[in-house]
Structure formats: structure tokens, C-alpha cells
Coordinates of C-alpha atoms in Angstrom, one line a residue:
Chain A
M144 CA 0.0 0.0 0.0
A145 CA 1.3 3.4 -1.0
V146 CA 1.1 6.2 1.5
D147 CA 1.4 8.9 -1.1
A148 CA -0.8 11.9 -0.6
Q149 CA -0.5 12.6 -4.3
G150 CA -2.4 9.4 -5.1
T151 CA -2.6 7.0 -8.0
D152 CA -0.9 9.2 -10.6
K153 CA 2.3 9.1 -8.6
V154 CA 2.1 5.5 -7.7
Q155 CA 1.0 3.7 -10.9
P156 CA 4.4 4.2 -12.8
Y157 CA 6.2 2.4 -10.1
L158 CA 3.7 -0.6 -10.2
T159 CA 4.1 -0.8 -14.0
L160 CA 7.9 -0.7 -13.7
A161 CA 7.8 -3.5 -11.1
G162 CA 5.3 -5.6 -12.9
A163 CA 3.3 -5.7 -9.7
T164 CA 0.5 -8.3 -9.6
F165 CA -0.4 -7.8 -5.9
V166 CA -3.2 -5.7 -4.6
T167 CA -2.1 -2.1 -4.2
L168 CA -4.0 0.2 -2.0
I169 CA -3.7 4.0 -1.9
D170 CA -3.6 5.8 1.4
Q171 CA -3.7 9.5 0.7
S172 CA -5.0 10.6 4.1
N173 CA -2.5 8.8 6.3
L174 CA -5.2 6.5 7.6
L175 CA -2.6 3.8 8.1
S176 CA -0.3 6.0 10.0
S177 CA -3.0 6.7 12.5
I178 CA -3.8 3.0 12.9
F179 CA -0.2 1.8 13.1
R180 CA 1.4 5.0 14.4
F181 CA 4.4 5.1 12.2
K182 CA 6.4 8.2 11.1
A183 CA 8.4 6.7 8.2
V184 CA 8.3 4.0 5.5
P185 CA 9.0 1.4 4.1
N186 CA 7.3 -0.8 6.6
G187 CA 6.4 -4.5 6.6
L188 CA 3.7 -6.3 8.5
L189 CA 2.6 -9.9 8.4
I190 CA -1.0 -10.6 9.3
D191 CA -2.3 -14.2 9.7
E192 CA -5.5 -15.9 8.5
Q193 CA -7.3 -14.8 11.7
G194 CA -6.3 -11.2 11.2
I195 CA -3.6 -11.4 14.0
L196 CA -0.4 -9.4 13.7
N197 CA 2.5 -11.8 13.5
Y198 CA 5.3 -9.3 12.7
Q199 CA 5.9 -5.6 12.3
K200 CA 8.9 -3.6 11.2
Y201 CA 8.7 0.1 10.8
G202 CA 11.3 2.0 8.7
G203 CA 13.9 0.3 6.7
F204 CA 11.9 -2.6 5.6
E205 CA 13.6 -2.9 2.2
I206 CA 12.0 -6.0 0.6
R207 CA 15.1 -6.3 -1.7
K208 CA 17.2 -7.2 1.4
P209 CA 17.5 -11.0 1.7
E210 CA 16.7 -11.1 5.4
F211 CA 13.3 -9.4 4.8
R212 CA 12.6 -11.4 1.7
D213 CA 13.3 -14.7 3.5
I214 CA 11.0 -13.8 6.4
V215 CA 8.1 -12.9 4.0
Y216 CA 8.5 -15.9 1.7
T217 CA 9.0 -18.5 4.4
W218 CA 6.0 -17.1 6.4
A219 CA 3.8 -16.9 3.3
E220 CA 4.5 -20.7 2.8
G221 CA 3.1 -21.4 6.3
A222 CA 5.8 -20.9 8.8
S223 CA 4.4 -20.5 12.4
S224 CA 4.3 -17.3 14.4
D225 CA 6.9 -18.9 16.8
W226 CA 9.3 -19.4 13.9
L227 CA 8.8 -15.8 13.0
A228 CA 9.4 -14.6 16.5
N229 CA 12.7 -16.5 16.6
R230 CA 13.6 -15.3 13.2
T231 CA 13.0 -11.7 14.1
Q232 CA 15.5 -12.0 17.0
E233 CA 18.1 -13.5 14.7
D234 CA 18.4 -10.1 12.9
V235 CA 20.3 -8.9 16.0
M236 CA 21.2 -12.0 18.0
G237 CA 24.2 -14.2 17.2
G238 CA 24.0 -17.3 15.1
P239 CA 25.7 -20.7 15.3
D240 CA 29.2 -19.4 14.8
H241 CA 28.8 -16.6 17.3
Q242 CA 30.9 -18.0 20.2
Q243 CA 33.7 -18.9 18.0
A244 CA 33.6 -15.5 16.3
I245 CA 33.7 -13.8 19.8
Q246 CA 36.7 -16.0 20.7
H247 CA 38.6 -14.6 17.8
F248 CA 37.5 -11.1 18.7
Q249 CA 38.8 -11.6 22.2
I250 CA 42.2 -12.9 21.1
G251 CA 42.4 -10.1 18.8
T252 CA 41.6 -7.6 21.5
N253 CA 44.4 -9.0 23.7
H254 CA 46.8 -8.5 20.8
Y255 CA 45.6 -5.0 20.3
K256 CA 46.2 -4.1 24.0
E257 CA 49.8 -5.3 23.6
G258 CA 50.2 -3.0 20.7
K259 CA 50.2 -5.8 18.2
T260 CA 47.7 -4.2 15.8
K261 CA 48.5 -6.4 12.8
E262 CA 47.8 -9.6 14.8
A263 CA 44.7 -8.0 16.3
L264 CA 43.3 -7.3 12.9
E265 CA 44.0 -10.8 11.7
E266 CA 42.0 -12.3 14.6
W267 CA 39.2 -9.8 14.3
K268 CA 38.9 -10.7 10.6
K269 CA 38.6 -14.3 11.4
G270 CA 35.7 -13.4 13.6
R271 CA 34.2 -11.3 11.1
D272 CA 34.4 -14.0 8.4
L273 CA 32.6 -16.4 10.7
E274 CA 29.8 -14.1 11.4
P275 CA 29.8 -11.3 8.6
D276 CA 26.7 -9.5 10.1
N277 CA 28.4 -9.0 13.4
W278 CA 28.7 -5.2 13.4
V279 CA 30.5 -5.1 16.7
I280 CA 33.4 -6.9 15.1
R281 CA 33.2 -5.3 11.7
K282 CA 33.0 -1.8 12.8
Q283 CA 35.9 -2.3 15.2
I284 CA 38.1 -3.4 12.3
W285 CA 37.0 -0.4 10.3
A286 CA 37.7 1.9 13.3
V287 CA 41.3 0.7 13.8
Q288 CA 42.1 0.6 10.1
N289 CA 40.5 4.0 9.4
P290 CA 40.6 6.1 12.5
E291 CA 40.2 9.2 10.6
K292 CA 36.6 8.1 9.6
F293 CA 35.5 7.7 13.2
Y294 CA 37.5 9.9 15.6
G295 CA 38.1 13.7 15.8
N296 CA 35.3 14.2 13.2
D297 CA 31.7 13.3 12.8
V298 CA 31.2 9.6 12.0
D299 CA 31.3 9.4 8.2
S300 CA 28.1 7.6 7.4
D301 CA 28.6 7.9 3.6
W302 CA 32.0 6.2 4.0
Q303 CA 30.4 3.4 6.1
R304 CA 27.8 2.8 3.5
E305 CA 30.6 2.4 0.9
Q306 CA 32.2 -0.2 3.2
I307 CA 29.1 -2.2 3.5
E308 CA 28.6 -2.0 -0.3
K309 CA 32.1 -3.3 -1.0
G310 CA 31.7 -6.0 1.7
A311 CA 34.5 -4.7 4.0
Chain B
M95 CA -9.1 7.8 15.5
N96 CA -6.4 6.6 17.9
Y97 CA -5.5 3.0 18.3
G98 CA -2.3 3.1 20.3
Q99 CA 0.7 0.9 19.5
L100 CA -0.2 -2.4 18.1
L101 CA 1.4 -5.5 19.6
V102 CA 2.4 -8.6 17.8
G103 CA -0.3 -11.3 18.7
S104 CA -3.2 -8.7 18.7
E105 CA -5.8 -8.4 16.1
V106 CA -5.2 -5.7 13.5
P107 CA -8.1 -3.2 13.3
D108 CA -10.0 -3.4 10.1
F109 CA -9.7 -0.5 7.6
R110 CA -11.0 0.4 4.1
L111 CA -8.9 1.9 1.4
P112 CA -9.2 2.2 -2.4
T113 CA -7.0 0.2 -4.8
V114 CA -5.1 1.9 -7.5
S115 CA -8.1 1.2 -9.8
G116 CA -10.5 2.7 -7.3
E117 CA -12.1 -0.4 -5.8
S118 CA -12.9 -0.1 -2.2
T119 CA -11.1 -2.8 -0.2
R120 CA -11.1 -3.9 3.4
L121 CA -8.4 -5.7 5.3
S122 CA -11.1 -8.1 6.4
D123 CA -11.7 -9.1 2.7
F124 CA -8.4 -11.2 3.1
R125 CA -9.6 -13.1 6.2
G126 CA -8.5 -16.8 5.8
K127 CA -5.4 -15.8 3.9
R128 CA -2.0 -14.7 5.2
V129 CA -1.5 -11.0 4.4
A130 CA 1.9 -9.4 3.8
L131 CA 1.5 -5.7 4.0
F132 CA 4.1 -3.4 2.6
M133 CA 3.8 0.3 3.1
W134 CA 5.8 2.5 0.9
A135 CA 5.8 5.8 -1.0
S136 CA 7.0 7.1 -4.3
W137 CA 9.1 9.8 -2.7

């Protein structure tokens, strides 16, 4: 559903471009915003056969992102609300290799404290490779390799976006 | 209208909105099916 105040004329070109076959509703008066109390889009909600809310994510729900696409497809195929609740936590909670990744991180941190930056980075990168979406590890690597992007200035979010895009 | 924050596990209030082609549609029309709701904007 499109929350465009400007209505169908603005929305239709995107649907044509995307080849959309799903039902698209137009919310010109912000009715949904008053029901769901959001201040930004894109949002994703999953509602089951009985009209019960199973999942909600407000802001940043980019359906192109694999983590959101997986949630929607698996749920649509019949996954339970319990599966969904666990899955939602996985976005931010550690996966199966988490402990091992943390071990590398801790070894690296000990190296770093002893001034052995090169060895520290090697260990941290082992941790990162085990759990690539561990932002605590990834950003620590960035911050040590590129201190000018983090300290003494405002955090450079454009630069960070570039790092994410190139998989650093 | 003020519904307060909706919690997972609660029933979503019914609403009625037009489709792009102008047909009036209610959320409850989809009862019995799983509904994935995406909210987006052209801007």
C-alpha cells in the first residue's frame, strides 16, 4: 500500500515498472499512519489468517534485502508465528558461529592491548568471516584501520555505506 | 481515530482503502489468507 498523498498518478508508474501483480491500496490521508502509528516508510507487517499481527517492522523494511525477503516468503509458505518470533530475533542475535567469532575477537583484542595491531586485525577478521553480520566486530576493524573516519570528526556515514557495499 | 501501538499477537483493526483502480477494499476481505502488508511511497 502506497502512502502517497498525491495518489494514484504518482504510484502507478512504479507498479508498472515493477510488474506488480499484488493488490495495491492508496492511502492519501495517512489513515494507516493513525492506525499503526508510524512516522516513516518502508514498513512491513505480516497478518495471519485470523487477522492477528505476526510481525511488524517500521522503517527500513527494504524488501530487496535478503533477510526481509526470506522472512516474508517463508512465512507466506506457512511458517508459524513462533518461527517468525525467533527469526525476528536473529536479525540482532548471534548465530551458530557466534561463540567462535567472539573468541577470535577476544584474542584479537588482547593482541591490540599489547600493541600488536596487525595480529589483532587478523584475529578480528577471522571473527568477522565467521559471522559477517556481526557489526561489533566489523566496525571495530573499520575503526582501527581507518581512525580518521571515526574519531576527531563526525562519524562518516557515507563512508560506512561504501564499506558495506564493497563488503569490507 | 487513535488505536495506540499495536502489539504482535493482537488483532489488526479493520480498515478500508481504495485500490489503484479505485475499488474499495477492506483488510477483512483477506480473512482466511496470510497477508503481507508493505507500506511504501514514491518519494
